[in-house]
Short mmCIF file of C-alpha atoms in Angstrom, two decimals:
data_model
loop_
_atom_site.label_atom_id
_atom_site.label_comp_id
_atom_site.label_asym_id
_atom_site.label_seq_id
_atom_site.Cartn_x
_atom_site.Cartn_y
_atom_site.Cartn_z
CA UNK A 583 -3.16 -6.99 -12.43
CA UNK A 584 -2.15 -7.95 -8.98
CA UNK A 585 -2.49 -11.39 -7.52
CA UNK A 586 -4.18 -11.61 -4.17
CA UNK A 587 -3.41 -13.83 -1.24
CA UNK A 588 -5.60 -15.52 1.31
CA UNK A 589 -5.72 -14.33 4.89
CA UNK A 590 -3.18 -16.01 7.15
CA UNK A 591 -3.65 -17.07 10.76
CA UNK A 592 -2.83 -14.56 13.49
CA UNK A 593 0.37 -16.43 14.39
CA UNK A 594 1.57 -16.48 10.81
CA UNK A 595 0.70 -12.81 10.41
CA UNK A 596 2.66 -11.86 13.52
CA UNK A 597 5.64 -13.79 12.17
CA UNK A 598 5.30 -11.91 8.90
CA UNK A 599 5.26 -8.60 10.75
CA UNK A 600 8.43 -9.49 12.63
CA UNK A 601 10.19 -10.52 9.44
CA UNK A 602 9.14 -7.44 7.52
CA UNK A 603 9.97 -4.93 10.21
CA UNK A 604 13.47 -6.37 10.61
CA UNK A 605 14.61 -7.52 7.17
CA UNK A 606 12.20 -8.75 4.57
CA UNK A 607 14.36 -7.82 1.61
CA UNK A 608 17.70 -7.26 3.23
CA UNK A 609 20.17 -8.23 0.52
CA UNK A 610 22.11 -5.45 -1.14
CA UNK A 611 22.55 -7.58 -4.26
CA UNK A 612 18.85 -7.79 -4.96
CA UNK A 613 17.70 -6.26 -8.25
CA UNK A 614 14.25 -5.35 -7.00
CA UNK A 615 11.44 -6.23 -4.66
CA UNK A 616 7.91 -7.38 -5.36
CA UNK A 617 4.30 -6.58 -5.19
CA UNK A 618 1.14 -8.41 -5.84
CA UNK A 619 -1.65 -6.10 -6.63
CA UNK A 620 0.38 -3.55 -8.34
CA UNK A 621 3.08 -5.59 -10.06
CA UNK A 622 6.82 -4.88 -10.72
CA UNK A 623 9.46 -2.39 -9.59
CA UNK A 624 13.19 -1.89 -9.37
CA UNK A 625 14.83 -0.98 -6.08
CA UNK A 626 18.03 0.24 -4.54
CA UNK A 627 19.74 3.56 -5.13
CA UNK A 628 17.55 4.27 -8.13
CA UNK A 629 14.49 4.61 -5.93
CA UNK A 630 12.96 8.06 -6.08
CA UNK A 631 10.87 9.95 -3.58
CA UNK A 632 7.35 8.61 -3.49
CA UNK A 633 4.34 10.74 -4.40
CA UNK A 634 3.24 10.74 -0.76
CA UNK A 635 1.65 13.94 0.49
CA UNK A 636 4.22 16.50 1.55
CA UNK A 637 4.87 16.55 5.27
CA UNK A 638 2.70 19.19 6.87
CA UNK A 639 3.72 21.49 9.68
CA UNK A 640 2.15 19.23 12.26
CA UNK A 641 5.35 18.54 14.17
CA UNK A 642 5.25 14.82 13.36
CA UNK A 643 8.62 13.23 12.59
CA UNK A 644 7.56 11.01 9.71
CA UNK A 645 9.70 8.29 8.10
CA UNK A 646 10.63 9.00 4.49
CA UNK A 647 8.92 6.82 1.89
CA UNK A 648 10.69 6.11 -1.39
CA UNK A 649 9.35 4.22 -4.37
CA UNK A 650 11.14 3.22 -7.59
CA UNK A 651 10.48 5.36 -10.64
CA UNK A 652 8.51 2.60 -12.33
CA UNK A 653 5.89 2.64 -9.59
CA UNK A 654 3.21 5.30 -9.89
CA UNK A 655 0.38 5.62 -7.40
CA UNK A 656 -2.23 8.17 -8.43
CA UNK A 657 -4.54 9.41 -5.69
CA UNK A 658 -7.48 11.23 -7.22
CA UNK A 659 -9.75 13.75 -5.57
CA UNK A 660 -7.38 16.34 -4.15
CA UNK A 661 -8.08 18.39 -1.04
CA UNK A 662 -11.58 18.32 0.41
CA UNK A 663 -11.38 21.74 2.02
CA UNK A 664 -11.78 20.15 5.45
CA UNK A 665 -8.41 20.13 7.24
CA UNK A 666 -9.28 17.14 9.41
CA UNK A 667 -10.47 15.02 6.48
CA UNK A 668 -7.44 16.04 4.44
CA UNK A 669 -5.14 14.88 7.26
CA UNK A 670 -6.86 11.48 7.32
CA UNK A 671 -6.63 11.09 3.54
CA UNK A 672 -2.96 12.09 3.60
CA UNK A 673 -2.10 9.37 6.11
CA UNK A 674 -4.21 6.87 4.20
CA UNK A 675 -2.17 7.72 1.11
CA UNK A 676 1.07 7.37 3.04
CA UNK A 677 -0.03 3.95 4.28
CA UNK A 678 -0.68 2.72 0.74
CA UNK A 679 2.76 3.94 -0.30
CA UNK A 680 4.38 2.36 2.76
CA UNK A 681 3.00 -1.05 1.77
CA UNK A 682 4.24 -0.65 -1.78
CA UNK A 683 7.64 0.43 -0.50
CA UNK A 684 7.92 -2.66 1.70
CA UNK A 685 7.14 -4.82 -1.33
CA UNK A 686 9.37 -3.25 -3.96
CA UNK A 687 12.26 -1.70 -2.03
CA UNK A 688 14.87 -4.14 -0.79
CA UNK A 689 15.85 -2.71 2.59
CA UNK A 690 16.75 -4.02 6.02
CA UNK A 691 13.85 -2.15 7.59
CA UNK A 692 10.61 -0.57 6.47
CA UNK A 693 9.72 1.86 9.29
CA UNK A 694 6.84 3.53 7.45
CA UNK A 695 4.86 0.29 7.39
CA UNK A 696 4.51 0.17 11.17
CA UNK A 697 4.22 3.95 11.37
CA UNK A 698 0.96 4.03 9.39
CA UNK A 699 -0.53 0.61 10.21
CA UNK A 700 -1.43 -1.13 13.46
CA UNK A 701 -3.34 -4.09 14.84
CA UNK A 702 -5.14 -6.22 12.23
CA UNK A 703 -4.22 -3.84 9.41
CA UNK A 704 -0.51 -4.24 10.16
CA UNK A 705 -0.75 -8.02 10.30
CA UNK A 706 -2.71 -8.31 7.07
CA UNK A 707 -0.34 -5.91 5.29
CA UNK A 708 2.70 -7.85 6.46
CA UNK A 709 1.23 -11.16 5.34
CA UNK A 710 0.35 -9.67 1.98
CA UNK A 711 3.83 -8.19 1.50
CA UNK A 712 5.58 -11.37 2.58
CA UNK A 713 3.68 -13.32 -0.08
CA UNK A 714 5.55 -11.36 -2.75
CA UNK A 715 8.90 -12.31 -1.30
CA UNK A 716 7.83 -15.93 -0.82
CA UNK A 717 6.76 -16.12 -4.48
CA UNK A 718 9.76 -14.17 -5.79
CA UNK A 719 7.48 -11.53 -7.26
CA UNK A 720 7.26 -7.78 -7.59
CA UNK A 721 5.26 -5.40 -9.76
CA UNK A 722 5.51 -2.35 -12.02
CA UNK A 723 3.13 0.23 -13.40
CA UNK A 724 0.43 2.68 -12.36
CA UNK A 725 -2.34 2.20 -9.82
CA UNK A 726 -5.29 4.55 -9.40
CA UNK A 727 -7.01 5.28 -6.09
CA UNK A 728 -10.29 7.16 -6.39
CA UNK A 729 -13.75 7.81 -4.92
CA UNK A 730 -12.03 8.38 -1.59
CA UNK A 731 -14.41 9.36 1.20
CA UNK A 732 -13.88 10.09 4.90
CA UNK A 733 -16.40 9.83 7.71
CA UNK A 734 -15.86 10.24 11.45
CA UNK A 735 -17.29 8.16 14.27
CA UNK A 736 -18.32 9.35 17.72
CA UNK A 737 -15.35 7.53 19.25
CA UNK A 738 -12.94 9.73 17.31
CA UNK A 739 -11.95 7.14 14.73
CA UNK A 740 -12.29 7.69 10.99
CA UNK A 741 -13.44 5.52 8.11
CA UNK A 742 -11.89 5.87 4.67
CA UNK A 743 -13.48 4.09 1.74
CA UNK A 744 -11.94 4.09 -1.71
CA UNK A 745 -11.53 2.24 -4.98
CA UNK A 746 -8.39 0.84 -6.55
CA UNK A 747 -7.78 0.23 -10.26
CA UNK A 748 -4.67 -1.87 -10.98
CA UNK A 749 -5.36 -2.58 -14.66
CA UNK A 750 -2.18 -0.72 -15.62
CA UNK A 751 0.15 -2.79 -13.44
CA UNK A 752 2.13 -5.88 -14.37
CA UNK A 753 3.83 -8.75 -12.51
CA UNK A 754 7.60 -8.64 -12.23
CA UNK A 755 10.15 -11.29 -11.29
CA UNK A 756 12.09 -10.12 -8.24
CA UNK A 757 15.39 -11.69 -9.27
CA UNK A 758 15.47 -11.25 -13.03
CA UNK A 759 13.45 -8.04 -13.24
CA UNK A 760 11.45 -9.50 -16.13
CA UNK A 761 7.99 -7.97 -16.50
CA UNK A 762 5.09 -10.11 -17.72
CA UNK A 763 3.00 -7.80 -19.88
CA UNK A 764 0.96 -10.67 -21.28
CA UNK A 765 -1.27 -10.63 -18.19
CA UNK A 766 -4.71 -9.36 -19.12
CA UNK A 767 -6.78 -6.95 -17.08
CA UNK A 768 -9.74 -8.47 -15.27
CA UNK A 769 -12.65 -7.41 -13.02
CA UNK A 770 -10.52 -8.44 -10.02
CA UNK A 771 -8.29 -5.45 -10.74
CA UNK A 772 -11.06 -3.22 -9.39
CA UNK A 773 -11.12 -3.38 -5.61
CA UNK A 774 -13.19 -1.52 -3.04
CA UNK A 775 -11.58 -0.84 0.36
CA UNK A 776 -13.16 0.01 3.69
CA UNK A 777 -10.59 1.06 6.29
CA UNK A 778 -10.76 2.23 9.89
CA UNK A 779 -8.16 4.69 11.19
CA UNK A 780 -7.29 5.84 14.69
CA UNK A 781 -5.27 8.90 15.61
CA UNK A 782 -2.13 8.09 17.60
CA UNK A 783 -0.73 10.12 20.47
CA UNK A 784 1.78 11.57 17.98
CA UNK A 785 -1.03 12.80 15.74
CA UNK A 786 -0.76 10.13 13.04
CA UNK A 787 -3.88 8.58 11.54
CA UNK A 788 -2.98 4.89 11.67
CA UNK A 789 -5.01 2.28 9.81
CA UNK A 790 -6.24 -0.32 12.30
CA UNK A 791 -8.47 -2.52 10.15
CA UNK A 792 -9.11 -3.11 6.47
CA UNK A 793 -11.69 -5.01 4.44
CA UNK A 794 -11.71 -5.30 0.67
CA UNK A 795 -13.99 -6.48 -2.11
CA UNK A 796 -12.55 -7.62 -5.44
CA UNK A 797 -14.37 -7.14 -8.74
CA UNK A 798 -16.32 -4.36 -7.05
CA UNK A 799 -18.93 -3.04 -9.47
CA UNK A 800 -18.98 0.34 -7.75
CA UNK A 801 -15.34 0.81 -8.78
CA UNK A 802 -15.75 -0.09 -12.45
#
């Protein structure tokens, strides 16, 4: 039960990126941060380690991602048995968690956001995250990610497609912490994503572009 935002101009998106990477939440007196498509979470010292994939022995110094205990992201499917595909899916999962962290965790910086996103994907994520702060909103609950598939292109990039089900999430007021559980689930809670990832020099699969379809029948 997340509310979506329209795409901003490139200039506005770049401004959003700058704000988010420096101090989107910032205040230590904030009760929580916000999210749109997932809805409602507390922040601060109570934040627990996120369910991101464990860091593999790939030598990459990855930023830690922490999510509040009332945020649960469930990534279905497990390992594929193909090490390369599993690495792509792991960084896709970390990117999803990094966006949620930037929304719900009130911190001066959100390094994981830029670590796992770049180019258009970074700008769109920043604009999306900033909309929660602008509207004084957050989120709480469980979100499912499923039907995750990886394909590789001749240029070395990867495509990850997947579905999202946010019917078990609820809007939350950033300041008061009040959760609105009266919001009803709708077809728009089922979203299909098509993402393109590129491997960085450090060995990280960064998401470079994202397209999404709401009320996707294939995800229902």
